[in-house]
mmCIF file of C-alpha atoms in Angstrom:
data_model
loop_
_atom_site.group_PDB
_atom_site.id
_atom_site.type_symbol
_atom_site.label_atom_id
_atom_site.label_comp_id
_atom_site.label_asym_id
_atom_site.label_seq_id
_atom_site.Cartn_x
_atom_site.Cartn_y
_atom_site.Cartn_z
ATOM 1 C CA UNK E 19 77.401 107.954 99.205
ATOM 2 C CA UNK E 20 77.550 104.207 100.494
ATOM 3 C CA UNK E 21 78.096 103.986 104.415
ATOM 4 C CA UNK E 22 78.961 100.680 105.969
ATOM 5 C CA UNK E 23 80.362 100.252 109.195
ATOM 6 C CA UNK E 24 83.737 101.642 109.464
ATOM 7 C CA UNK E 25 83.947 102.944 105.295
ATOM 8 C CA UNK E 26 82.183 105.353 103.400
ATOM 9 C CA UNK E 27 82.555 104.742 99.375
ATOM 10 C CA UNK E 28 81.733 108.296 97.640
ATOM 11 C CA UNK E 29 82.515 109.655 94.249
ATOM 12 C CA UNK E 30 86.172 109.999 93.543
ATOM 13 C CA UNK E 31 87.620 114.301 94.019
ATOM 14 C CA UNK E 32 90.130 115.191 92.335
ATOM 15 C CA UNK E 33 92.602 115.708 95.069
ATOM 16 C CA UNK E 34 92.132 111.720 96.039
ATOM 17 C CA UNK E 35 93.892 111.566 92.774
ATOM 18 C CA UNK E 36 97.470 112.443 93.434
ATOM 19 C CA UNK E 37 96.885 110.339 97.014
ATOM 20 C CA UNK E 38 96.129 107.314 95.322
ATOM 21 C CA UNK E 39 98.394 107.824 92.550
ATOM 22 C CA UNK E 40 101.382 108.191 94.967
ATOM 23 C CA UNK E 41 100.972 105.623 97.087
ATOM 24 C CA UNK E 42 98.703 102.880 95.116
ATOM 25 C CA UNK E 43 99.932 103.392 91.203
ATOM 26 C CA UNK E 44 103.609 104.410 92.271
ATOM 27 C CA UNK E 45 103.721 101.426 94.507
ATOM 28 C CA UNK E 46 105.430 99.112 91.282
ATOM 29 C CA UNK E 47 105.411 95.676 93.328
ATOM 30 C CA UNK E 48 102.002 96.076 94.875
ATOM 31 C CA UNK E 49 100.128 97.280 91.374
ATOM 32 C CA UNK E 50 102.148 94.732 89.854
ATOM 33 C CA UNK E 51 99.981 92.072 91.283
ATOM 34 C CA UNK E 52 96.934 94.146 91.446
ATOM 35 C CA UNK E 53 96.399 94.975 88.045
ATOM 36 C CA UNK E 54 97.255 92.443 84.990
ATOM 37 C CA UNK E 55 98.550 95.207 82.857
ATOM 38 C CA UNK E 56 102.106 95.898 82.977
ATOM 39 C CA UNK E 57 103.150 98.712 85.280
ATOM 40 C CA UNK E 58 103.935 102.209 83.248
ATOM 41 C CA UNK E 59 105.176 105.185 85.019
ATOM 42 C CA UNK E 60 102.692 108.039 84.983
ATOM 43 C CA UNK E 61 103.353 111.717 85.294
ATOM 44 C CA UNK E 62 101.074 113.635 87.714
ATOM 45 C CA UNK E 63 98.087 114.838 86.456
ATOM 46 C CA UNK E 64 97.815 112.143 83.260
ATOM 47 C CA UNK E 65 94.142 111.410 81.787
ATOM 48 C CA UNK E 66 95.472 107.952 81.630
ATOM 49 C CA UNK E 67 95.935 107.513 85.368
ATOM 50 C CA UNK E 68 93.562 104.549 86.409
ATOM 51 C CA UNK E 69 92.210 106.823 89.280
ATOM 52 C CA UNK E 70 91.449 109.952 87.243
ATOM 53 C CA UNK E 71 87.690 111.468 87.551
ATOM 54 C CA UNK E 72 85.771 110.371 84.770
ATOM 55 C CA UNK E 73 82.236 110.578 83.833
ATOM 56 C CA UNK E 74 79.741 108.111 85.336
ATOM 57 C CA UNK E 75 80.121 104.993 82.889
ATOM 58 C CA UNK E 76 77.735 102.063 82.134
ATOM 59 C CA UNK E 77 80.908 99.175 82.613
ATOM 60 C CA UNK E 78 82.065 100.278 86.233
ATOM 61 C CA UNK E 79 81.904 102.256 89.026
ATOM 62 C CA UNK E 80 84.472 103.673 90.745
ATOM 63 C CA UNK E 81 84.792 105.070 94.344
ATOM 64 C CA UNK E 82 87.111 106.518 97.079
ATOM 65 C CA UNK E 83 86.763 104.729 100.003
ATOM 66 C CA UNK E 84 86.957 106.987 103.057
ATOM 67 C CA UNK E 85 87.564 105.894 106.706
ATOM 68 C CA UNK E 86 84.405 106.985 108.607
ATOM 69 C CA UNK E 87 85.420 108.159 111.978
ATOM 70 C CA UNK E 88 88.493 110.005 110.248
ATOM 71 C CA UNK E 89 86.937 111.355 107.388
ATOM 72 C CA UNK E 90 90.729 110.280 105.723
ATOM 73 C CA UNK E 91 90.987 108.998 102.372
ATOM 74 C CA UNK E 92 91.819 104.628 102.530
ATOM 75 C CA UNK E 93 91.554 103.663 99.126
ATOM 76 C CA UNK E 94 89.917 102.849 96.645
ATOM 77 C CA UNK E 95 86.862 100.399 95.623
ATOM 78 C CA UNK E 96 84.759 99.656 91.720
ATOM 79 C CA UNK E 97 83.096 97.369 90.378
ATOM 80 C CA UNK E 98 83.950 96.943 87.078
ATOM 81 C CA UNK E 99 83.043 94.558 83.747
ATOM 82 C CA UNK E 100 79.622 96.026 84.819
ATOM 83 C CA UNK E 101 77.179 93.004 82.597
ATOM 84 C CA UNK E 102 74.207 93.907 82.220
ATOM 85 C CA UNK E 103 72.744 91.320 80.070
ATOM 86 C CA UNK E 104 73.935 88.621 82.259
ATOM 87 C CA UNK E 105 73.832 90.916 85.729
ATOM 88 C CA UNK E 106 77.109 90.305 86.575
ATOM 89 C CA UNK E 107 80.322 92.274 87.680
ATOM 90 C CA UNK E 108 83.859 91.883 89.042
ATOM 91 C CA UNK E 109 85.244 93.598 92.010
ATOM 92 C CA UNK E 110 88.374 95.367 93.087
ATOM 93 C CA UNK E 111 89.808 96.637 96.377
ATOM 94 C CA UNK E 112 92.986 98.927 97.176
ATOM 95 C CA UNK E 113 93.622 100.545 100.535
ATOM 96 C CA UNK E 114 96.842 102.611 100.860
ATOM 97 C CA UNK E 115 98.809 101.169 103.252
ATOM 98 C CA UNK E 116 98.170 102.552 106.783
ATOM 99 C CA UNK E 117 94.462 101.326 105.943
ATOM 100 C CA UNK E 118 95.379 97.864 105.418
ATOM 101 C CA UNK E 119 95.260 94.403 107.879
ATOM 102 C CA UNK E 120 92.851 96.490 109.936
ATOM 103 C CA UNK E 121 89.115 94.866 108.604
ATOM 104 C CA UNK E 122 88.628 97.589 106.354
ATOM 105 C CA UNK E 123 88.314 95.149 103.461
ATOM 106 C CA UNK E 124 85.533 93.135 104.524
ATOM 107 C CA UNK E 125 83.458 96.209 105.285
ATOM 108 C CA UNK E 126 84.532 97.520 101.394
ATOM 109 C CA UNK E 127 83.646 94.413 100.147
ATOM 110 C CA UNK E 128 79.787 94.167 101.535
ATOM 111 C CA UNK E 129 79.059 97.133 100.906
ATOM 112 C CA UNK E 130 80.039 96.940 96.853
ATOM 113 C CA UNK E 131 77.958 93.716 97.452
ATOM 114 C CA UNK E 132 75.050 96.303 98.362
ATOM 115 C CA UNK E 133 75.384 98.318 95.914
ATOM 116 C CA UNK E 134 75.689 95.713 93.050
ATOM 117 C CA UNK E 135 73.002 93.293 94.312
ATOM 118 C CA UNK E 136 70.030 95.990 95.730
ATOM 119 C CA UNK E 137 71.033 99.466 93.697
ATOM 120 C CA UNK E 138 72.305 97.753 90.042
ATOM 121 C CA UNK E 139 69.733 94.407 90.386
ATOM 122 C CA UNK E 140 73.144 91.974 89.597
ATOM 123 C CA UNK E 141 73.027 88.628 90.229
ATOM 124 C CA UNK E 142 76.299 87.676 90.763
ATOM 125 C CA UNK E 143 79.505 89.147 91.870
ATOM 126 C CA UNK E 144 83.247 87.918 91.339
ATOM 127 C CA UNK E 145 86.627 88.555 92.557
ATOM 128 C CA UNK E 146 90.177 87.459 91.199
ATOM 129 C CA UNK E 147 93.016 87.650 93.147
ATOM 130 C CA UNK E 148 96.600 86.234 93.515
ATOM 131 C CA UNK E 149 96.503 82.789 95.682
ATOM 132 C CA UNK E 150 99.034 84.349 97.877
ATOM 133 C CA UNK E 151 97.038 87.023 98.628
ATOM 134 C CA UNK E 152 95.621 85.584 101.874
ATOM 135 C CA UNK E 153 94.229 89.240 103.553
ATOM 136 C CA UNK E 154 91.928 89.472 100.556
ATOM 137 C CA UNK E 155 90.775 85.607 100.448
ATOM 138 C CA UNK E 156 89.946 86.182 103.771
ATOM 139 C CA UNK E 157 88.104 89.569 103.614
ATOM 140 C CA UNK E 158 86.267 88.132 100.464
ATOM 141 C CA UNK E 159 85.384 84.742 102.414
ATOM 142 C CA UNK E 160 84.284 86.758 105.294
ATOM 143 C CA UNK E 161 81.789 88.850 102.956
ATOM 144 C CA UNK E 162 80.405 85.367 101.593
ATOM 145 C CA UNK E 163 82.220 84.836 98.957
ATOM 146 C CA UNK E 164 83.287 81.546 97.806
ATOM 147 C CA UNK E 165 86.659 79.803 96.332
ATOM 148 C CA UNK E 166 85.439 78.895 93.200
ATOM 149 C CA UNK E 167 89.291 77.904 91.274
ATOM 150 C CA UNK E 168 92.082 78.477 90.778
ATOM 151 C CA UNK E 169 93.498 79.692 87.512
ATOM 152 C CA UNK E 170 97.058 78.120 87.005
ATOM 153 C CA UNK E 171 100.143 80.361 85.822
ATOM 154 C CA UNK E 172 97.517 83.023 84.683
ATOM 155 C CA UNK E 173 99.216 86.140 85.999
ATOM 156 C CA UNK E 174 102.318 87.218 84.503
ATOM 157 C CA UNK E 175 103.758 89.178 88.202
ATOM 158 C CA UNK E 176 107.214 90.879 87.882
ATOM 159 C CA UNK E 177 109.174 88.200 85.903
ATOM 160 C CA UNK E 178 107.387 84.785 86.985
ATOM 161 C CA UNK E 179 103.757 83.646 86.685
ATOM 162 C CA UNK E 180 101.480 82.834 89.148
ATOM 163 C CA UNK E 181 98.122 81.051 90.264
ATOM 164 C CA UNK E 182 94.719 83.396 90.583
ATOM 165 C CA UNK E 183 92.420 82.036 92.483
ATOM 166 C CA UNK E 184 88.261 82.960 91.634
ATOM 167 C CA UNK E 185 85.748 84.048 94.042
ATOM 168 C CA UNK E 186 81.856 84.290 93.561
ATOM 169 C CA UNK E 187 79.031 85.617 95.337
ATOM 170 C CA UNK E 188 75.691 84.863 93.930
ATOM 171 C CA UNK E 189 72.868 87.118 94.856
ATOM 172 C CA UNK E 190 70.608 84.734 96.439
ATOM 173 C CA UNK E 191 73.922 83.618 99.028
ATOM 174 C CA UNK E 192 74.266 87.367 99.556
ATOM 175 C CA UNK E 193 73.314 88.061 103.671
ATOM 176 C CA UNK E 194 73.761 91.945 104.226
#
């Protein structure tokens, strides 16, 4: 397990999986703009749900992320696109809703910073995200990441496009 301040990231159990299915997959406008594959309803207990328990894998890592004092299930937290030739990663964040606009990002955020930079040896870290997405810009800037673009009309989001905006955190900017 991974402890930071207020989160604990652990292995993902099997009964996170309906949680997280219910109220992060099921959630059609939110995982709309979370995930740039089209939304496709899932029935419970489907192999193809994005949060089902898989094997360790080489190309990501995925987590639960658990609120420390409560011991309750927030979200969940990966790093995937796992690179190991050029030590490099991408990062995701999704906190069911009474776990969000309450800091728990930030916290999420350094500590898959941790874990990529001191435990996998990668050299730099990135984020995407929708420009309008201002709690996650912030969390991200507040874990040291950096606005590095913004990618015009490159998310297709329930019926209109929209601007992704690019942030990177390179190892040697990294302060735990």
């Amino acid at each position: 397990m991974l402890h930071g301040t207020h989160i604990t990231l652990r292995a993902r159990h099997e009964d996170d999986v309906p949680v997280l299915q219910a109220e992060l997959h099921d959630d059609i406008a939110n995982r709309s703009r979370a995930d740039s594959r089209p939304w496709r309803p899932l029935p419970p207990g489907s192999a193809q749900s994005p949060y089902a328990v898989t094997g360790p894998s080489e190309e990501a890592a995925c987590f639960s992320v658990v609120e420390t004092a409560s011991g309750e299930l927030a979200g969940e937290a990966l790093l995937w696109g796992i690179d190991t030739h050029n030590r490099s990663a991408h990062l995701g964040v999704a906190l069911r809703p009474g776990h969000r606009r309450r800091g728990l990002s930030v916290d999420v955020l350094r500590v898959l910073c941790r874990y990529g930079f001191v435990v996998l040896g990668l050299r730099r870290l990135q984020l995407e995200t929708l420009t309008d997405n201002e709690p996650m810009i912030r969390a991200a800037t507040r874990a040291g990441f950096t606005i590095e673009g913004r990618l015009r009309r490159s998310a297709w989001v329930c019926g209109e496009f929209l601007d992704q905006a690019v942030l990177g955190l390179l190892a040697e900017e990294w302060q735990e």
